[in-house]
PDB file of C-alpha atoms in Angstrom:
ATOM      1  CA  MET A 267     -54.258  17.902  17.292  1.00  0.00           C
ATOM      2  CA  PHE A 268     -51.138  17.246  20.001  1.00  0.00           C
ATOM      3  CA  SER A 269     -51.448  13.635  18.767  1.00  0.00           C
ATOM      4  CA  ALA A 270     -51.198  14.678  15.152  1.00  0.00           C
ATOM      5  CA  THR A 271     -48.236  16.943  15.833  1.00  0.00           C
ATOM      6  CA  ILE A 272     -46.163  14.111  17.802  1.00  0.00           C
ATOM      7  CA  THR A 273     -47.130  11.807  14.214  1.00  0.00           C
ATOM      8  CA  LEU A 274     -46.009  14.331  12.051  1.00  0.00           C
ATOM      9  CA  PHE A 275     -42.453  14.865  14.065  1.00  0.00           C
ATOM     10  CA  ARG A 276     -41.846  10.965  14.025  1.00  0.00           C
ATOM     11  CA  VAL A 277     -42.542  10.689  10.247  1.00  0.00           C
ATOM     12  CA  THR A 278     -40.025  13.499   9.631  1.00  0.00           C
ATOM     13  CA  LEU A 279     -37.344  12.058  11.968  1.00  0.00           C
ATOM     14  CA  LEU A 280     -37.728   8.604  10.156  1.00  0.00           C
ATOM     15  CA  VAL A 281     -37.662  10.419   6.677  1.00  0.00           C
ATOM     16  CA  ALA A 282     -34.367  12.285   7.523  1.00  0.00           C
ATOM     17  CA  LEU A 283     -32.613   9.094   8.990  1.00  0.00           C
ATOM     18  CA  VAL A 284     -33.481   7.231   5.829  1.00  0.00           C
ATOM     19  CA  LEU A 285     -32.026  10.240   3.673  1.00  0.00           C
ATOM     20  CA  ILE A 286     -28.667  10.091   5.869  1.00  0.00           C
ATOM     21  CA  PHE A 287     -28.258   6.308   5.416  1.00  0.00           C
ATOM     22  CA  PHE A 288     -29.037   6.567   1.803  1.00  0.00           C
ATOM     23  CA  PHE A 289     -26.727   9.130   1.190  1.00  0.00           C
ATOM     24  CA  THR A 290     -23.888   7.497   3.471  1.00  0.00           C
ATOM     25  CA  LEU A 291     -24.588   4.343   1.610  1.00  0.00           C
ATOM     26  CA  ASN A 292     -23.967   5.667  -1.960  1.00  0.00           C
ATOM     27  CA  TYR A 293     -21.597   8.659  -1.746  1.00  0.00           C
ATOM     28  CA  PRO A 294     -18.060   7.418  -0.556  1.00  0.00           C
ATOM     29  CA  PRO A 295     -15.830   9.834   1.419  1.00  0.00           C
ATOM     30  CA  LEU A 296     -14.062  12.323  -0.807  1.00  0.00           C
ATOM     31  CA  SER A 297     -10.215  11.803  -1.240  1.00  0.00           C
ATOM     32  CA  SER A 298      -7.857  14.771  -0.854  1.00  0.00           C
ATOM     33  CA  SER A 299      -5.582  15.884  -3.468  1.00  0.00           C
ATOM     34  CA  ASP A 300      -2.546  14.540  -4.561  1.00  0.00           C
ATOM     35  CA  ASP A 301       0.797  15.566  -2.580  1.00  0.00           C
ATOM     36  CA  GLN A 302       3.085  17.460  -4.483  1.00  0.00           C
ATOM     37  CA  ASN A 303       4.689  14.332  -6.075  1.00  0.00           C
ATOM     38  CA  GLY A 304       1.604  12.874  -7.188  1.00  0.00           C
ATOM     39  CA  SER A 305       2.681   9.479  -5.578  1.00  0.00           C
ATOM     40  CA  HIS A 306      -0.354   8.858  -2.868  1.00  0.00           C
ATOM     41  CA  ARG A 307      -3.527   9.903  -1.907  1.00  0.00           C
ATOM     42  CA  LEU A 308      -5.067   9.689   1.294  1.00  0.00           C
ATOM     43  CA  HIS A 309      -8.722   8.985   1.935  1.00  0.00           C
ATOM     44  CA  ASN A 310     -10.635  10.670   4.578  1.00  0.00           C
ATOM     45  CA  THR A 311     -13.362   8.462   6.372  1.00  0.00           C
ATOM     46  CA  ASN A 312     -16.697   9.907   6.632  1.00  0.00           C
ATOM     47  CA  PHE A 313     -17.908   9.662  10.528  1.00  0.00           C
ATOM     48  CA  LEU A 314     -21.367   8.117   9.454  1.00  0.00           C
ATOM     49  CA  SER A 315     -19.823   5.612   7.127  1.00  0.00           C
ATOM     50  CA  SER A 316     -17.447   4.805  10.022  1.00  0.00           C
ATOM     51  CA  ALA A 317     -20.505   4.441  12.446  1.00  0.00           C
ATOM     52  CA  PHE A 318     -22.350   2.308   9.987  1.00  0.00           C
ATOM     53  CA  TYR A 319     -19.854   0.311   8.504  1.00  0.00           C
ATOM     54  CA  GLY A 320     -16.532   0.320  10.851  1.00  0.00           C
ATOM     55  CA  GLY A 321     -14.798   2.598   8.474  1.00  0.00           C
ATOM     56  CA  GLY A 322     -12.585   2.489   5.478  1.00  0.00           C
ATOM     57  CA  VAL A 323      -8.797   2.306   5.887  1.00  0.00           C
ATOM     58  CA  GLY A 324      -8.015   1.047   9.510  1.00  0.00           C
ATOM     59  CA  GLY A 325     -11.691   0.145  10.363  1.00  0.00           C
ATOM     60  CA  THR A 326     -12.646  -3.451  11.487  1.00  0.00           C
ATOM     61  CA  ALA A 327     -13.572  -4.509   8.127  1.00  0.00           C
ATOM     62  CA  TRP A 328     -10.314  -3.257   6.438  1.00  0.00           C
ATOM     63  CA  GLU A 329      -8.338  -4.850   9.262  1.00  0.00           C
ATOM     64  CA  LYS A 330     -10.416  -8.113   8.612  1.00  0.00           C
ATOM     65  CA  GLN A 331      -9.077  -7.911   4.935  1.00  0.00           C
ATOM     66  CA  VAL A 332      -5.802  -7.639   5.920  1.00  0.00           C
ATOM     67  CA  ARG A 333      -5.403 -10.120   8.609  1.00  0.00           C
ATOM     68  CA  HIS A 334      -7.562 -12.815   5.861  1.00  0.00           C
ATOM     69  CA  SER A 335      -5.047 -11.938   3.090  1.00  0.00           C
ATOM     70  CA  SER A 336      -1.922 -12.471   5.238  1.00  0.00           C
ATOM     71  CA  THR A 337      -2.638 -15.565   7.123  1.00  0.00           C
ATOM     72  CA  PRO A 338      -0.715 -18.781   5.815  1.00  0.00           C
ATOM     73  CA  LYS A 339      -2.852 -21.668   4.659  1.00  0.00           C
ATOM     74  CA  ARG A 340      -0.019 -24.249   5.231  1.00  0.00           C
ATOM     75  CA  PRO A 341       1.646 -25.322   8.349  1.00  0.00           C
ATOM     76  CA  ASN A 342       4.801 -23.144   9.147  1.00  0.00           C
ATOM     77  CA  GLY A 343       3.650 -21.047   6.369  1.00  0.00           C
ATOM     78  CA  MET A 344       5.286 -17.561   6.014  1.00  0.00           C
ATOM     79  CA  SER A 345       3.266 -14.163   6.297  1.00  0.00           C
ATOM     80  CA  VAL A 346       4.852 -11.879   3.507  1.00  0.00           C
ATOM     81  CA  LEU A 347       4.252  -8.143   3.028  1.00  0.00           C
ATOM     82  CA  VAL A 348       4.862  -7.470  -0.763  1.00  0.00           C
ATOM     83  CA  THR A 349       5.659  -3.895  -1.913  1.00  0.00           C
ATOM     84  CA  GLY A 350       4.672  -3.059  -5.565  1.00  0.00           C
ATOM     85  CA  ALA A 351       2.459  -6.126  -5.463  1.00  0.00           C
ATOM     86  CA  ALA A 352       0.332  -4.625  -8.414  1.00  0.00           C
ATOM     87  CA  GLY A 353       3.495  -4.425 -10.548  1.00  0.00           C
ATOM     88  CA  PHE A 354       4.339  -7.177 -13.288  1.00  0.00           C
ATOM     89  CA  ILE A 355       6.902  -8.967 -10.899  1.00  0.00           C
ATOM     90  CA  GLY A 356       4.992  -8.128  -7.585  1.00  0.00           C
ATOM     91  CA  SER A 357       1.615  -9.620  -8.806  1.00  0.00           C
ATOM     92  CA  HIS A 358       3.478 -12.890  -9.985  1.00  0.00           C
ATOM     93  CA  CYS A 359       5.399 -13.279  -6.686  1.00  0.00           C
ATOM     94  CA  SER A 360       2.305 -12.933  -4.732  1.00  0.00           C
ATOM     95  CA  LEU A 361       0.315 -15.182  -6.850  1.00  0.00           C
ATOM     96  CA  ALA A 362       3.495 -17.969  -6.419  1.00  0.00           C
ATOM     97  CA  LEU A 363       3.594 -17.407  -2.559  1.00  0.00           C
ATOM     98  CA  LYS A 364      -0.379 -17.734  -2.226  1.00  0.00           C
ATOM     99  CA  LYS A 365      -0.381 -20.817  -4.105  1.00  0.00           C
ATOM    100  CA  ARG A 366       2.268 -22.358  -1.982  1.00  0.00           C
ATOM    101  CA  GLY A 367      -0.011 -21.779   0.840  1.00  0.00           C
ATOM    102  CA  ASP A 368       1.759 -18.564   2.379  1.00  0.00           C
ATOM    103  CA  GLY A 369       0.020 -15.501   3.638  1.00  0.00           C
ATOM    104  CA  VAL A 370       0.364 -12.677   1.197  1.00  0.00           C
ATOM    105  CA  LEU A 371      -0.428  -8.991   1.618  1.00  0.00           C
ATOM    106  CA  GLY A 372       0.262  -6.554  -0.892  1.00  0.00           C
ATOM    107  CA  LEU A 373       1.332  -2.923  -0.873  1.00  0.00           C
ATOM    108  CA  ASP A 374       1.433  -0.380  -3.857  1.00  0.00           C
ATOM    109  CA  ASN A 375       0.673   3.176  -4.534  1.00  0.00           C
ATOM    110  CA  PHE A 376      -0.650   2.626  -7.967  1.00  0.00           C
ATOM    111  CA  ASN A 377       1.326   5.849  -9.553  1.00  0.00           C
ATOM    112  CA  SER A 378       0.625   6.950 -12.798  1.00  0.00           C
ATOM    113  CA  TYR A 379       4.269   6.364 -14.226  1.00  0.00           C
ATOM    114  CA  TYR A 380       2.557   3.930 -16.695  1.00  0.00           C
ATOM    115  CA  ASP A 381      -1.180   3.193 -17.224  1.00  0.00           C
ATOM    116  CA  PRO A 382      -2.686   2.468 -13.963  1.00  0.00           C
ATOM    117  CA  SER A 383      -5.384   0.252 -15.473  1.00  0.00           C
ATOM    118  CA  LEU A 384      -2.667  -2.284 -15.837  1.00  0.00           C
ATOM    119  CA  LYS A 385      -2.067  -2.416 -11.841  1.00  0.00           C
ATOM    120  CA  ARG A 386      -5.684  -2.248 -11.421  1.00  0.00           C
ATOM    121  CA  ALA A 387      -6.339  -5.540 -13.600  1.00  0.00           C
ATOM    122  CA  ARG A 388      -3.621  -7.345 -11.675  1.00  0.00           C
ATOM    123  CA  GLN A 389      -5.221  -6.427  -8.337  1.00  0.00           C
ATOM    124  CA  ALA A 390      -8.398  -7.657  -9.370  1.00  0.00           C
ATOM    125  CA  MET A 391      -6.608 -10.532 -10.671  1.00  0.00           C
ATOM    126  CA  LEU A 392      -4.769 -10.936  -7.111  1.00  0.00           C
ATOM    127  CA  LYS A 393      -8.397 -10.407  -5.347  1.00  0.00           C
ATOM    128  CA  LYS A 394      -9.881 -13.469  -7.050  1.00  0.00           C
ATOM    129  CA  HIS A 395      -7.295 -15.507  -5.099  1.00  0.00           C
ATOM    130  CA  GLU A 396      -7.847 -13.833  -2.048  1.00  0.00           C
ATOM    131  CA  ILE A 397      -4.799 -11.376  -1.761  1.00  0.00           C
ATOM    132  CA  PHE A 398      -5.442  -7.933  -0.893  1.00  0.00           C
ATOM    133  CA  ILE A 399      -3.529  -5.048  -1.639  1.00  0.00           C
ATOM    134  CA  VAL A 400      -3.114  -1.800   0.544  1.00  0.00           C
ATOM    135  CA  GLU A 401      -3.123   1.282  -1.277  1.00  0.00           C
ATOM    136  CA  ALA A 402      -0.581   3.338   0.261  1.00  0.00           C
ATOM    137  CA  ASP A 403       3.105   4.750  -0.262  1.00  0.00           C
ATOM    138  CA  LEU A 404       6.279   3.613   1.355  1.00  0.00           C
ATOM    139  CA  ASN A 405       6.807   7.120   2.770  1.00  0.00           C
ATOM    140  CA  ASP A 406       3.287   6.934   4.998  1.00  0.00           C
ATOM    141  CA  GLY A 407       4.992   5.824   8.405  1.00  0.00           C
ATOM    142  CA  PRO A 408       1.135   5.861  10.083  1.00  0.00           C
ATOM    143  CA  MET A 409       0.247   2.992   7.520  1.00  0.00           C
ATOM    144  CA  LEU A 410       3.262   0.882   7.610  1.00  0.00           C
ATOM    145  CA  THR A 411       3.117   0.951  11.310  1.00  0.00           C
ATOM    146  CA  LYS A 412      -0.440   0.053  11.361  1.00  0.00           C
ATOM    147  CA  LEU A 413       0.139  -2.974   9.055  1.00  0.00           C
ATOM    148  CA  PHE A 414       2.770  -4.157  11.299  1.00  0.00           C
ATOM    149  CA  ASP A 415       0.727  -3.858  14.146  1.00  0.00           C
ATOM    150  CA  VAL A 416      -2.235  -5.703  12.604  1.00  0.00           C
ATOM    151  CA  VAL A 417      -0.042  -8.624  11.007  1.00  0.00           C
ATOM    152  CA  PRO A 418       3.037 -10.142  12.605  1.00  0.00           C
ATOM    153  CA  PHE A 419       5.057 -10.476   9.332  1.00  0.00           C
ATOM    154  CA  THR A 420       7.655 -13.084   9.054  1.00  0.00           C
ATOM    155  CA  HIS A 421       8.991 -11.570   5.635  1.00  0.00           C
ATOM    156  CA  VAL A 422       9.011  -8.451   3.555  1.00  0.00           C
ATOM    157  CA  LEU A 423       9.512  -8.866  -0.135  1.00  0.00           C
ATOM    158  CA  HIS A 424      10.310  -5.435  -1.334  1.00  0.00           C
ATOM    159  CA  LEU A 425       9.894  -4.810  -5.027  1.00  0.00           C
ATOM    160  CA  ALA A 426       8.352  -1.448  -5.110  1.00  0.00           C
ATOM    161  CA  ALA A 427      10.254   1.394  -6.690  1.00  0.00           C
ATOM    162  CA  GLN A 428      10.057   4.052  -9.041  1.00  0.00           C
ATOM    163  CA  ALA A 429      11.390   2.573 -12.142  1.00  0.00           C
ATOM    164  CA  GLY A 430      12.570   4.023 -15.576  1.00  0.00           C
ATOM    165  CA  VAL A 431      15.834   5.506 -16.617  1.00  0.00           C
ATOM    166  CA  ARG A 432      14.804   8.684 -18.772  1.00  0.00           C
ATOM    167  CA  TYR A 433      11.587   9.527 -16.619  1.00  0.00           C
ATOM    168  CA  ALA A 434      14.200  10.696 -13.893  1.00  0.00           C
ATOM    169  CA  MET A 435      14.827  13.843 -16.339  1.00  0.00           C
ATOM    170  CA  GLN A 436      11.441  14.751 -15.651  1.00  0.00           C
ATOM    171  CA  ASN A 437      10.643  13.646 -12.240  1.00  0.00           C
ATOM    172  CA  PRO A 438      14.002  13.001 -10.486  1.00  0.00           C
ATOM    173  CA  GLN A 439      12.371  13.778  -6.958  1.00  0.00           C
ATOM    174  CA  SER A 440      10.061  10.756  -7.385  1.00  0.00           C
ATOM    175  CA  TYR A 441      13.458   8.421  -7.344  1.00  0.00           C
ATOM    176  CA  VAL A 442      14.554   9.902  -4.407  1.00  0.00           C
ATOM    177  CA  ALA A 443      11.423   9.710  -2.526  1.00  0.00           C
ATOM    178  CA  SER A 444      10.461   6.090  -3.457  1.00  0.00           C
ATOM    179  CA  ASN A 445      13.962   4.443  -3.943  1.00  0.00           C
ATOM    180  CA  ILE A 446      15.745   6.174  -0.947  1.00  0.00           C
ATOM    181  CA  ALA A 447      13.375   7.739   1.296  1.00  0.00           C
ATOM    182  CA  GLY A 448      10.864   4.927   1.131  1.00  0.00           C
ATOM    183  CA  PHE A 449      13.272   2.046   1.301  1.00  0.00           C
ATOM    184  CA  VAL A 450      14.769   3.539   4.750  1.00  0.00           C
ATOM    185  CA  ASN A 451      11.147   4.317   5.958  1.00  0.00           C
ATOM    186  CA  LEU A 452      10.438   0.549   5.314  1.00  0.00           C
ATOM    187  CA  LEU A 453      13.517  -0.601   6.992  1.00  0.00           C
ATOM    188  CA  GLU A 454      12.927   1.474  10.052  1.00  0.00           C
ATOM    189  CA  ILE A 455       9.510   0.369  10.639  1.00  0.00           C
ATOM    190  CA  SER A 456      10.605  -3.241  10.072  1.00  0.00           C
ATOM    191  CA  LYS A 457      13.076  -2.610  12.587  1.00  0.00           C
ATOM    192  CA  ALA A 458      11.013  -1.584  15.204  1.00  0.00           C
ATOM    193  CA  ALA A 459       8.373  -4.336  14.708  1.00  0.00           C
ATOM    194  CA  ASN A 460       8.110  -7.510  16.643  1.00  0.00           C
ATOM    195  CA  PRO A 461       8.913 -10.023  15.510  1.00  0.00           C
ATOM    196  CA  GLN A 462      11.224  -8.472  13.140  1.00  0.00           C
ATOM    197  CA  PRO A 463      10.587  -9.949   9.345  1.00  0.00           C
ATOM    198  CA  ALA A 464      13.469 -10.823   7.080  1.00  0.00           C
ATOM    199  CA  ILE A 465      13.405  -8.566   4.316  1.00  0.00           C
ATOM    200  CA  VAL A 466      14.119  -9.729   0.459  1.00  0.00           C
ATOM    201  CA  TRP A 467      14.958  -6.805  -1.449  1.00  0.00           C
ATOM    202  CA  ALA A 468      15.491  -6.213  -5.339  1.00  0.00           C
ATOM    203  CA  SER A 469      17.971  -4.206  -6.982  1.00  0.00           C
ATOM    204  CA  PHE A 470      18.629  -3.909 -10.540  1.00  0.00           C
ATOM    205  CA  SER A 471      21.038  -4.683 -13.215  1.00  0.00           C
ATOM    206  CA  SER A 472      21.457  -0.879 -13.981  1.00  0.00           C
ATOM    207  CA  VAL A 473      23.931  -0.496 -10.986  1.00  0.00           C
ATOM    208  CA  TYR A 474      26.312  -1.597 -13.200  1.00  0.00           C
ATOM    209  CA  GLY A 475      26.160   1.398 -15.103  1.00  0.00           C
ATOM    210  CA  LEU A 476      29.286   1.812 -17.361  1.00  0.00           C
ATOM    211  CA  ASN A 477      30.831  -1.402 -16.936  1.00  0.00           C
ATOM    212  CA  THR A 478      31.268  -3.165 -20.128  1.00  0.00           C
ATOM    213  CA  GLU A 479      32.144  -6.626 -18.730  1.00  0.00           C
ATOM    214  CA  ASN A 480      29.633  -9.079 -19.737  1.00  0.00           C
ATOM    215  CA  PRO A 481      28.159 -11.342 -18.589  1.00  0.00           C
ATOM    216  CA  PHE A 482      27.503  -9.310 -15.437  1.00  0.00           C
ATOM    217  CA  SER A 483      28.804 -10.468 -12.050  1.00  0.00           C
ATOM    218  CA  GLU A 484      28.462  -9.604  -8.441  1.00  0.00           C
ATOM    219  CA  LEU A 485      32.275  -8.988  -8.245  1.00  0.00           C
ATOM    220  CA  HIS A 486      32.271  -6.181 -11.120  1.00  0.00           C
ATOM    221  CA  ARG A 487      32.017  -2.600  -9.945  1.00  0.00           C
ATOM    222  CA  THR A 488      28.983  -0.763  -9.361  1.00  0.00           C
ATOM    223  CA  ASP A 489      30.368   2.787  -8.523  1.00  0.00           C
ATOM    224  CA  GLN A 490      29.819   4.440 -11.836  1.00  0.00           C
ATOM    225  CA  PRO A 491      25.721   4.622 -12.283  1.00  0.00           C
ATOM    226  CA  ALA A 492      24.883   6.257 -15.725  1.00  0.00           C
ATOM    227  CA  SER A 493      21.358   7.267 -14.132  1.00  0.00           C
ATOM    228  CA  LEU A 494      19.775   8.588 -11.417  1.00  0.00           C
ATOM    229  CA  TYR A 495      17.578   5.656 -11.206  1.00  0.00           C
ATOM    230  CA  ALA A 496      20.648   3.223 -10.966  1.00  0.00           C
ATOM    231  CA  ALA A 497      22.297   5.653  -8.551  1.00  0.00           C
ATOM    232  CA  THR A 498      19.121   5.293  -5.952  1.00  0.00           C
ATOM    233  CA  LYS A 499      19.170   1.546  -6.621  1.00  0.00           C
ATOM    234  CA  LYS A 500      22.980   1.493  -5.640  1.00  0.00           C
ATOM    235  CA  ALA A 501      22.390   3.568  -2.748  1.00  0.00           C
ATOM    236  CA  GLY A 502      19.566   1.042  -1.550  1.00  0.00           C
ATOM    237  CA  GLU A 503      22.251  -1.723  -2.025  1.00  0.00           C
ATOM    238  CA  GLU A 504      24.737   0.313   0.591  1.00  0.00           C
ATOM    239  CA  ILE A 505      21.680   1.009   2.871  1.00  0.00           C
ATOM    240  CA  ALA A 506      20.775  -2.403   2.928  1.00  0.00           C
TER     241      ALA A 506
END
């Protein structure tokens, strides 16, 4: 009788462990709600999934992807962090750098300013070329710090920005958060990194604003922006 009870207990325990493993494998951690700007979504890592798989963001498997993507394949190659890597320009720049033999790690918040499926398609394309995109926002200081701790970037190609002129009428805060606050955050974390990376930053022709001279020249005035978007890009130029 005692032996049968022990056997039943062991079978019950084994079934419980199998069920725990099954649900850990098939049900990913829930994501928290979007922040007020809807610009970034944080993912909570389940304890069991961390124990079995090394965790999600920040875990061993994640760090391995980050390092592999950012490691150059040519002698004296660069290790480049490309922000806005899922955008049209960012994805093409990432691919060109990778084909040249440089290490490339992407960063993008995949916001919904335009159809996110376009960015997801570019993400899938870059993945085929062993380019990993970290889904995070420029204002996520701990995430950026983590990336610079994991990878000794030689360069940052900063292309991420809240784009569009008319959209600023609907969501002006997103322009300040991304184009000014996010840029400053990136600069400060880059400054604290060792080694300090060289930073290449993209402005935009909108900074010429009400200027009527054509073609545009770097010598022309840029103190008459005609939109909030242009004003934030001009502010970025002054900060840089």
